[in-house]
Amino acid sequence: MELADGQRGREAGPRRSPFDLIMNQIRRKRPGSDKKGSGRFLSRQSDGGGIPEDRETEEREEKQKGEGTDPAESVETLYDGGWGRVCVFVQRLGKRPDSRSLSLAHCDLTATDTLELGTLLPCLPQLEEMDLSWNELIGGSLRALTSHLLHVGGLRTLKLCSCRLNADDISALGGTLEHVPLLEVLDLSWNVGIGGGTLEGLLGKFRPTLKELHLVACQLTAADASTLGRIISGLPKLCVLDISCNPLLAEAEEGGAEEGGPGGIGMGDLVPFLSHCPSLTTLRLHSCGLTPNTINIFGGSLRYLPSLRELDLSCNKKLSGGLTLLAPHLTHLPHLESLSLHLCYLTHTDLASLIQVLPSLSELTKLDVSSNKEAGGVVQPLVSALPLLQMRQLPLNSCSLTEDSFTALALAIPHLRHVDVSWCKVAGGRLALLLEALQPGVLQELHLSSCDLTTDDLLQLGVVCKHGCLSSVRVLDLSYNGGVGPEGWVGLFGAGGLGSLEDVDLSLRPLTSACSAAWLPSLLSALPRLPALVRLGMQRWTLTNQGRDQLNHALRKRAVLLEWDTPISTPSPNQDRLDEMQSEE
């Protein structure tokens, strides 16, 4: 009878699952120093309400109070237990726990995970960086996380790229930014729900400490430009503003200009507010629908940006003819180091205007005029106007280079760390002009894709490798050069001198194929001398079963990404047209 009463007494208490009983046995067997970190590892809600481990902790706290134990020790015990929960949560997602940096990008987080993560933030008082990017399932549930941001007041970087954030998420984020007084970097890129007026949820919410704001591909409209302008006007320390890939920003600009306004709604409403950002060093307007009229308005604001070092205007295809209006204003940027005008359909007049102001850009290290066909005819005056001693990048891929312009480029080669003449057919048979100008230990990337290279070109490349001129090259792109014979590949891989190579691409054009049996042994012999290699592109090269096994064996213990597919042996009758289309892209 007494046994029955005792049994009823046990049944009346909180019931535990078998898993809880196992964990309880583990806790009993662990040393005393480890027990304090196991209380919250994988707690479950009991039928009686609350978490059993929490009740045990509360009872322990009451006991410590009665015994006069130091409260600080109790807090430390709670923190250690909370850190255990953080470790379990992070490791469950395949990540390594770090009390200062929480990187959970590409983890397929759900709304439930967001809720759990929010409850863990009080256990991360030292957190400085949190990255939840590319978790599209957390959209609509961000409020469960932002309500706990007050516990991580030291947070400096917050990244929420491609999370399908909606208006409620942005409103929740804006409502809690005041609790993150040290925030310096906010990245909300690739959230299309931010455009169309949603951005107003952040207006007036930022602390003046913000240094970087990224809103790439957020479908910002012309109406959002004014809101964005008012946001950045309150950020005097802003250094980086990236609003690339928002082509609708300047959509309504033309109509407003016709009515006599300063550009109407659109980019014209954003530009005046740039004067409030004197600390701006990086401004990226890639693919923002800029037009000659927009760029004229924009040029007038450059005098207020004396610290600007990087200006990206690339992929604004409507900009053709407008650079003549911008070029005179570039003289207000004495510290400009990087200017990108890739794929802007620049005219000969545009390029002539640019060349006139280049001597005033004395700190320029990178000029990108690639994919502008007219650039091929002005390489000689372009190179003459550049500060060659400090130039590091001058990509001229898809620029319709001529023999004279290819020769003129050789003057800049000794100083460049990045050389790209891809899709320039004139390089075939003339590569020696560039290679002879190389200096040891300078070049880091060499791109020669689809250049109609010959066997002799590859043999010459092998010669400069032996001389150590490519010893610091990390990227070597030789793809789409099907005219190179086996002797060329053998000469290249047998030369050595590529100890820093990390990425090499030998792929053939689509719809073509060739056998690699003649030069594969040379590649296999060269692999041990390529300790830094992480990627090998060999698409559409045929391999025998033995060759494939040998290559896999050579790479089996190395973290090398081998890009190889089964080629199609059907030649393309329109290969030249295919090359031209890919060059334009």
PDB file of N, CA and C in Angstrom, residues 495-568:
ATOM      1  N   ALA A 495      56.592  23.281 -67.619  1.00  0.00           N
ATOM      2  CA  ALA A 495      57.515  24.385 -67.322  1.00  0.00           C
ATOM      3  C   ALA A 495      57.664  24.655 -65.839  1.00  0.00           C
ATOM      4  N   GLY A 496      56.623  24.406 -65.061  1.00  0.00           N
ATOM      5  CA  GLY A 496      56.662  24.745 -63.637  1.00  0.00           C
ATOM      6  C   GLY A 496      56.493  26.238 -63.432  1.00  0.00           C
ATOM      7  N   GLY A 497      56.843  26.713 -62.261  1.00  0.00           N
ATOM      8  CA  GLY A 497      56.778  28.152 -62.000  1.00  0.00           C
ATOM      9  C   GLY A 497      55.396  28.688 -61.722  1.00  0.00           C
ATOM     10  N   LEU A 498      54.450  27.817 -61.353  1.00  0.00           N
ATOM     11  CA  LEU A 498      53.077  28.253 -61.055  1.00  0.00           C
ATOM     12  C   LEU A 498      52.698  27.850 -59.630  1.00  0.00           C
ATOM     13  N   GLY A 499      53.596  28.014 -58.705  1.00  0.00           N
ATOM     14  CA  GLY A 499      53.375  27.547 -57.337  1.00  0.00           C
ATOM     15  C   GLY A 499      52.263  28.242 -56.590  1.00  0.00           C
ATOM     16  N   SER A 500      51.857  29.448 -57.032  1.00  0.00           N
ATOM     17  CA  SER A 500      50.785  30.177 -56.341  1.00  0.00           C
ATOM     18  C   SER A 500      49.426  29.977 -56.989  1.00  0.00           C
ATOM     19  N   LEU A 501      49.363  29.197 -58.054  1.00  0.00           N
ATOM     20  CA  LEU A 501      48.127  29.052 -58.826  1.00  0.00           C
ATOM     21  C   LEU A 501      47.015  28.412 -58.005  1.00  0.00           C
ATOM     22  N   GLU A 502      45.878  29.091 -57.944  1.00  0.00           N
ATOM     23  CA  GLU A 502      44.717  28.591 -57.212  1.00  0.00           C
ATOM     24  C   GLU A 502      43.583  28.169 -58.144  1.00  0.00           C
ATOM     25  N   ASP A 503      43.449  28.845 -59.274  1.00  0.00           N
ATOM     26  CA  ASP A 503      42.313  28.613 -60.170  1.00  0.00           C
ATOM     27  C   ASP A 503      42.820  28.593 -61.606  1.00  0.00           C
ATOM     28  N   VAL A 504      42.606  27.491 -62.309  1.00  0.00           N
ATOM     29  CA  VAL A 504      43.004  27.391 -63.709  1.00  0.00           C
ATOM     30  C   VAL A 504      41.843  26.804 -64.501  1.00  0.00           C
ATOM     31  N   ASP A 505      41.530  27.426 -65.632  1.00  0.00           N
ATOM     32  CA  ASP A 505      40.404  26.993 -66.466  1.00  0.00           C
ATOM     33  C   ASP A 505      40.918  26.684 -67.865  1.00  0.00           C
ATOM     34  N   LEU A 506      40.745  25.423 -68.286  1.00  0.00           N
ATOM     35  CA  LEU A 506      41.175  24.964 -69.602  1.00  0.00           C
ATOM     36  C   LEU A 506      39.987  24.555 -70.458  1.00  0.00           C
ATOM     37  N   SER A 507      38.787  24.879 -70.043  1.00  0.00           N
ATOM     38  CA  SER A 507      37.571  24.382 -70.685  1.00  0.00           C
ATOM     39  C   SER A 507      37.483  24.789 -72.153  1.00  0.00           C
ATOM     40  N   LEU A 508      36.791  23.935 -72.920  1.00  0.00           N
ATOM     41  CA  LEU A 508      36.545  24.212 -74.327  1.00  0.00           C
ATOM     42  C   LEU A 508      35.177  24.866 -74.503  1.00  0.00           C
ATOM     43  N   ARG A 509      34.947  25.401 -75.696  1.00  0.00           N
ATOM     44  CA  ARG A 509      33.677  26.054 -75.979  1.00  0.00           C
ATOM     45  C   ARG A 509      32.525  25.070 -75.899  1.00  0.00           C
ATOM     46  N   PRO A 510      31.310  25.558 -75.634  1.00  0.00           N
ATOM     47  CA  PRO A 510      30.138  24.669 -75.684  1.00  0.00           C
ATOM     48  C   PRO A 510      29.997  24.033 -77.064  1.00  0.00           C
ATOM     49  N   LEU A 511      29.464  22.824 -77.063  1.00  0.00           N
ATOM     50  CA  LEU A 511      29.203  22.072 -78.291  1.00  0.00           C
ATOM     51  C   LEU A 511      30.478  21.662 -79.023  1.00  0.00           C
ATOM     52  N   THR A 512      31.615  21.662 -78.332  1.00  0.00           N
ATOM     53  CA  THR A 512      32.861  21.170 -78.908  1.00  0.00           C
ATOM     54  C   THR A 512      33.484  20.177 -77.939  1.00  0.00           C
ATOM     55  N   SER A 513      34.484  19.454 -78.415  1.00  0.00           N
ATOM     56  CA  SER A 513      35.196  18.523 -77.543  1.00  0.00           C
ATOM     57  C   SER A 513      36.553  18.217 -78.152  1.00  0.00           C
ATOM     58  N   ALA A 514      37.452  17.707 -77.335  1.00  0.00           N
ATOM     59  CA  ALA A 514      38.773  17.306 -77.792  1.00  0.00           C
ATOM     60  C   ALA A 514      39.336  16.306 -76.785  1.00  0.00           C
ATOM     61  N   CYS A 515      40.277  15.495 -77.248  1.00  0.00           N
ATOM     62  CA  CYS A 515      40.863  14.474 -76.386  1.00  0.00           C
ATOM     63  C   CYS A 515      42.047  15.045 -75.613  1.00  0.00           C
ATOM     64  N   SER A 516      42.120  14.716 -74.361  1.00  0.00           N
ATOM     65  CA  SER A 516      43.191  15.230 -73.492  1.00  0.00           C
ATOM     66  C   SER A 516      44.284  14.208 -73.238  1.00  0.00           C
ATOM     67  N   ALA A 517      44.194  13.045 -73.880  1.00  0.00           N
ATOM     68  CA  ALA A 517      45.130  11.954 -73.572  1.00  0.00           C
ATOM     69  C   ALA A 517      46.581  12.342 -73.820  1.00  0.00           C
ATOM     70  N   ALA A 518      46.839  13.197 -74.823  1.00  0.00           N
ATOM     71  CA  ALA A 518      48.224  13.509 -75.178  1.00  0.00           C
ATOM     72  C   ALA A 518      48.920  14.383 -74.142  1.00  0.00           C
ATOM     73  N   TRP A 519      48.169  15.232 -73.426  1.00  0.00           N
ATOM     74  CA  TRP A 519      48.818  16.141 -72.469  1.00  0.00           C
ATOM     75  C   TRP A 519      48.410  15.912 -71.016  1.00  0.00           C
ATOM     76  N   LEU A 520      47.473  14.990 -70.779  1.00  0.00           N
ATOM     77  CA  LEU A 520      47.035  14.725 -69.405  1.00  0.00           C
ATOM     78  C   LEU A 520      48.178  14.252 -68.505  1.00  0.00           C
ATOM     79  N   PRO A 521      49.108  13.390 -68.991  1.00  0.00           N
ATOM     80  CA  PRO A 521      50.231  13.000 -68.118  1.00  0.00           C
ATOM     81  C   PRO A 521      51.052  14.193 -67.633  1.00  0.00           C
ATOM     82  N   SER A 522      51.210  15.212 -68.490  1.00  0.00           N
ATOM     83  CA  SER A 522      51.955  16.413 -68.063  1.00  0.00           C
ATOM     84  C   SER A 522      51.214  17.149 -66.958  1.00  0.00           C
ATOM     85  N   LEU A 523      49.876  17.218 -67.083  1.00  0.00           N
ATOM     86  CA  LEU A 523      49.083  17.846 -66.033  1.00  0.00           C
ATOM     87  C   LEU A 523      49.197  17.067 -64.728  1.00  0.00           C
ATOM     88  N   LEU A 524      49.115  15.738 -64.806  1.00  0.00           N
ATOM     89  CA  LEU A 524      49.206  14.914 -63.599  1.00  0.00           C
ATOM     90  C   LEU A 524      50.559  15.088 -62.921  1.00  0.00           C
ATOM     91  N   SER A 525      51.612  15.217 -63.727  1.00  0.00           N
ATOM     92  CA  SER A 525      52.951  15.413 -63.151  1.00  0.00           C
ATOM     93  C   SER A 525      53.091  16.795 -62.521  1.00  0.00           C
ATOM     94  N   ALA A 526      52.331  17.780 -63.055  1.00  0.00           N
ATOM     95  CA  ALA A 526      52.440  19.153 -62.547  1.00  0.00           C
ATOM     96  C   ALA A 526      51.637  19.368 -61.273  1.00  0.00           C
ATOM     97  N   LEU A 527      50.616  18.554 -61.019  1.00  0.00           N
ATOM     98  CA  LEU A 527      49.729  18.781 -59.869  1.00  0.00           C
ATOM     99  C   LEU A 527      50.468  18.838 -58.529  1.00  0.00           C
ATOM    100  N   PRO A 528      51.444  17.979 -58.261  1.00  0.00           N
ATOM    101  CA  PRO A 528      52.161  18.107 -56.975  1.00  0.00           C
ATOM    102  C   PRO A 528      52.892  19.434 -56.821  1.00  0.00           C
ATOM    103  N   ARG A 529      53.180  20.118 -57.950  1.00  0.00           N
ATOM    104  CA  ARG A 529      53.864  21.412 -57.878  1.00  0.00           C
ATOM    105  C   ARG A 529      52.880  22.577 -57.841  1.00  0.00           C
ATOM    106  N   LEU A 530      51.593  22.239 -57.671  1.00  0.00           N
ATOM    107  CA  LEU A 530      50.550  23.262 -57.571  1.00  0.00           C
ATOM    108  C   LEU A 530      49.842  23.114 -56.223  1.00  0.00           C
ATOM    109  N   PRO A 531      50.527  23.384 -55.135  1.00  0.00           N
ATOM    110  CA  PRO A 531      49.954  23.125 -53.800  1.00  0.00           C
ATOM    111  C   PRO A 531      48.763  24.011 -53.457  1.00  0.00           C
ATOM    112  N   ALA A 532      48.636  25.177 -54.102  1.00  0.00           N
ATOM    113  CA  ALA A 532      47.558  26.104 -53.755  1.00  0.00           C
ATOM    114  C   ALA A 532      46.302  25.896 -54.589  1.00  0.00           C
ATOM    115  N   LEU A 533      46.314  24.965 -55.514  1.00  0.00           N
ATOM    116  CA  LEU A 533      45.198  24.782 -56.454  1.00  0.00           C
ATOM    117  C   LEU A 533      43.907  24.402 -55.729  1.00  0.00           C
ATOM    118  N   VAL A 534      42.814  25.120 -56.037  1.00  0.00           N
ATOM    119  CA  VAL A 534      41.503  24.815 -55.454  1.00  0.00           C
ATOM    120  C   VAL A 534      40.440  24.577 -56.535  1.00  0.00           C
ATOM    121  N   ARG A 535      40.729  24.953 -57.783  1.00  0.00           N
ATOM    122  CA  ARG A 535      39.748  24.736 -58.856  1.00  0.00           C
ATOM    123  C   ARG A 535      40.473  24.417 -60.159  1.00  0.00           C
ATOM    124  N   LEU A 536      39.961  23.397 -60.852  1.00  0.00           N
ATOM    125  CA  LEU A 536      40.498  22.989 -62.151  1.00  0.00           C
ATOM    126  C   LEU A 536      39.340  22.815 -63.114  1.00  0.00           C
ATOM    127  N   GLY A 537      39.254  23.687 -64.109  1.00  0.00           N
ATOM    128  CA  GLY A 537      38.175  23.613 -65.092  1.00  0.00           C
ATOM    129  C   GLY A 537      38.635  22.877 -66.335  1.00  0.00           C
ATOM    130  N   MET A 538      37.960  21.774 -66.646  1.00  0.00           N
ATOM    131  CA  MET A 538      38.300  20.962 -67.821  1.00  0.00           C
ATOM    132  C   MET A 538      37.045  20.561 -68.583  1.00  0.00           C
ATOM    133  N   GLN A 539      36.087  21.413 -68.643  1.00  0.00           N
ATOM    134  CA  GLN A 539      34.829  21.051 -69.273  1.00  0.00           C
ATOM    135  C   GLN A 539      35.011  20.788 -70.764  1.00  0.00           C
ATOM    136  N   ARG A 540      34.380  19.724 -71.198  1.00  0.00           N
ATOM    137  CA  ARG A 540      34.322  19.279 -72.591  1.00  0.00           C
ATOM    138  C   ARG A 540      35.621  18.694 -73.122  1.00  0.00           C
ATOM    139  N   TRP A 541      36.587  18.428 -72.253  1.00  0.00           N
ATOM    140  CA  TRP A 541      37.753  17.631 -72.620  1.00  0.00           C
ATOM    141  C   TRP A 541      37.412  16.172 -72.357  1.00  0.00           C
ATOM    142  N   THR A 542      37.653  15.298 -73.323  1.00  0.00           N
ATOM    143  CA  THR A 542      37.348  13.882 -73.134  1.00  0.00           C
ATOM    144  C   THR A 542      38.472  13.210 -72.354  1.00  0.00           C
ATOM    145  N   LEU A 543      38.088  12.292 -71.483  1.00  0.00           N
ATOM    146  CA  LEU A 543      39.031  11.538 -70.671  1.00  0.00           C
ATOM    147  C   LEU A 543      38.747  10.050 -70.837  1.00  0.00           C
ATOM    148  N   THR A 544      39.774   9.280 -70.951  1.00  0.00           N
ATOM    149  CA  THR A 544      39.595   7.836 -70.938  1.00  0.00           C
ATOM    150  C   THR A 544      39.280   7.405 -69.508  1.00  0.00           C
ATOM    151  N   ASN A 545      38.793   6.186 -69.381  1.00  0.00           N
ATOM    152  CA  ASN A 545      38.504   5.682 -68.032  1.00  0.00           C
ATOM    153  C   ASN A 545      39.756   5.676 -67.174  1.00  0.00           C
ATOM    154  N   GLN A 546      40.887   5.295 -67.794  1.00  0.00           N
ATOM    155  CA  GLN A 546      42.143   5.284 -67.046  1.00  0.00           C
ATOM    156  C   GLN A 546      42.570   6.703 -66.668  1.00  0.00           C
ATOM    157  N   GLY A 547      42.425   7.638 -67.630  1.00  0.00           N
ATOM    158  CA  GLY A 547      42.791   9.027 -67.346  1.00  0.00           C
ATOM    159  C   GLY A 547      41.935   9.633 -66.248  1.00  0.00           C
ATOM    160  N   ARG A 548      40.634   9.323 -66.270  1.00  0.00           N
ATOM    161  CA  ARG A 548      39.751   9.848 -65.236  1.00  0.00           C
ATOM    162  C   ARG A 548      40.120   9.299 -63.866  1.00  0.00           C
ATOM    163  N   ASP A 549      40.444   8.006 -63.828  1.00  0.00           N
ATOM    164  CA  ASP A 549      40.845   7.399 -62.555  1.00  0.00           C
ATOM    165  C   ASP A 549      42.147   8.008 -62.043  1.00  0.00           C
ATOM    166  N   GLN A 550      43.091   8.248 -62.952  1.00  0.00           N
ATOM    167  CA  GLN A 550      44.368   8.842 -62.545  1.00  0.00           C
ATOM    168  C   GLN A 550      44.181  10.260 -62.015  1.00  0.00           C
ATOM    169  N   LEU A 551      43.297  11.029 -62.675  1.00  0.00           N
ATOM    170  CA  LEU A 551      43.053  12.397 -62.221  1.00  0.00           C
ATOM    171  C   LEU A 551      42.357  12.406 -60.868  1.00  0.00           C
ATOM    172  N   ASN A 552      41.367  11.541 -60.710  1.00  0.00           N
ATOM    173  CA  ASN A 552      40.677  11.461 -59.414  1.00  0.00           C
ATOM    174  C   ASN A 552      41.629  11.013 -58.312  1.00  0.00           C
ATOM    175  N   HIS A 553      42.541  10.096 -58.633  1.00  0.00           N
ATOM    176  CA  HIS A 553      43.506   9.624 -57.646  1.00  0.00           C
ATOM    177  C   HIS A 553      44.450  10.754 -57.231  1.00  0.00           C
ATOM    178  N   ALA A 554      44.853  11.587 -58.219  1.00  0.00           N
ATOM    179  CA  ALA A 554      45.779  12.681 -57.924  1.00  0.00           C
ATOM    180  C   ALA A 554      45.127  13.759 -57.068  1.00  0.00           C
ATOM    181  N   LEU A 555      43.800  13.874 -57.148  1.00  0.00           N
ATOM    182  CA  LEU A 555      43.098  14.931 -56.420  1.00  0.00           C
ATOM    183  C   LEU A 555      42.339  14.422 -55.205  1.00  0.00           C
ATOM    184  N   ARG A 556      42.400  13.118 -54.943  1.00  0.00           N
ATOM    185  CA  ARG A 556      41.508  12.529 -53.939  1.00  0.00           C
ATOM    186  C   ARG A 556      41.733  13.083 -52.534  1.00  0.00           C
ATOM    187  N   LYS A 557      42.958  13.455 -52.186  1.00  0.00           N
ATOM    188  CA  LYS A 557      43.256  13.960 -50.853  1.00  0.00           C
ATOM    189  C   LYS A 557      43.415  15.473 -50.818  1.00  0.00           C
ATOM    190  N   ARG A 558      42.961  16.135 -51.903  1.00  0.00           N
ATOM    191  CA  ARG A 558      43.095  17.587 -51.977  1.00  0.00           C
ATOM    192  C   ARG A 558      41.718  18.206 -52.191  1.00  0.00           C
ATOM    193  N   ALA A 559      41.514  19.366 -51.604  1.00  0.00           N
ATOM    194  CA  ALA A 559      40.224  20.048 -51.731  1.00  0.00           C
ATOM    195  C   ALA A 559      40.197  20.851 -53.034  1.00  0.00           C
ATOM    196  N   VAL A 560      40.219  20.142 -54.155  1.00  0.00           N
ATOM    197  CA  VAL A 560      40.224  20.754 -55.478  1.00  0.00           C
ATOM    198  C   VAL A 560      38.893  20.496 -56.167  1.00  0.00           C
ATOM    199  N   LEU A 561      38.249  21.565 -56.610  1.00  0.00           N
ATOM    200  CA  LEU A 561      36.993  21.432 -57.348  1.00  0.00           C
ATOM    201  C   LEU A 561      37.315  21.147 -58.807  1.00  0.00           C
ATOM    202  N   LEU A 562      36.957  19.959 -59.279  1.00  0.00           N
ATOM    203  CA  LEU A 562      37.192  19.571 -60.666  1.00  0.00           C
ATOM    204  C   LEU A 562      35.909  19.765 -61.457  1.00  0.00           C
ATOM    205  N   GLU A 563      35.949  20.697 -62.396  1.00  0.00           N
ATOM    206  CA  GLU A 563      34.789  20.952 -63.241  1.00  0.00           C
ATOM    207  C   GLU A 563      35.004  20.240 -64.573  1.00  0.00           C
ATOM    208  N   TRP A 564      34.302  19.145 -64.731  1.00  0.00           N
ATOM    209  CA  TRP A 564      34.447  18.322 -65.924  1.00  0.00           C
ATOM    210  C   TRP A 564      33.100  17.703 -66.233  1.00  0.00           C
ATOM    211  N   ASP A 565      32.741  17.667 -67.491  1.00  0.00           N
ATOM    212  CA  ASP A 565      31.481  17.062 -67.889  1.00  0.00           C
ATOM    213  C   ASP A 565      31.703  16.220 -69.128  1.00  0.00           C
ATOM    214  N   THR A 566      30.690  15.426 -69.457  1.00  0.00           N
ATOM    215  CA  THR A 566      30.773  14.593 -70.647  1.00  0.00           C
ATOM    216  C   THR A 566      30.562  15.449 -71.877  1.00  0.00           C
ATOM    217  N   PRO A 567      31.562  15.590 -72.737  1.00  0.00           N
ATOM    218  CA  PRO A 567      31.437  16.486 -73.882  1.00  0.00           C
ATOM    219  C   PRO A 567      30.552  15.917 -74.977  1.00  0.00           C
ATOM    220  N   ILE A 568      30.055  16.818 -75.812  1.00  0.00           N
ATOM    221  CA  ILE A 568      29.276  16.455 -76.983  1.00  0.00           C
ATOM    222  C   ILE A 568      30.177  16.638 -78.189  1.00  0.00           C
TER     223      ILE A 568
END
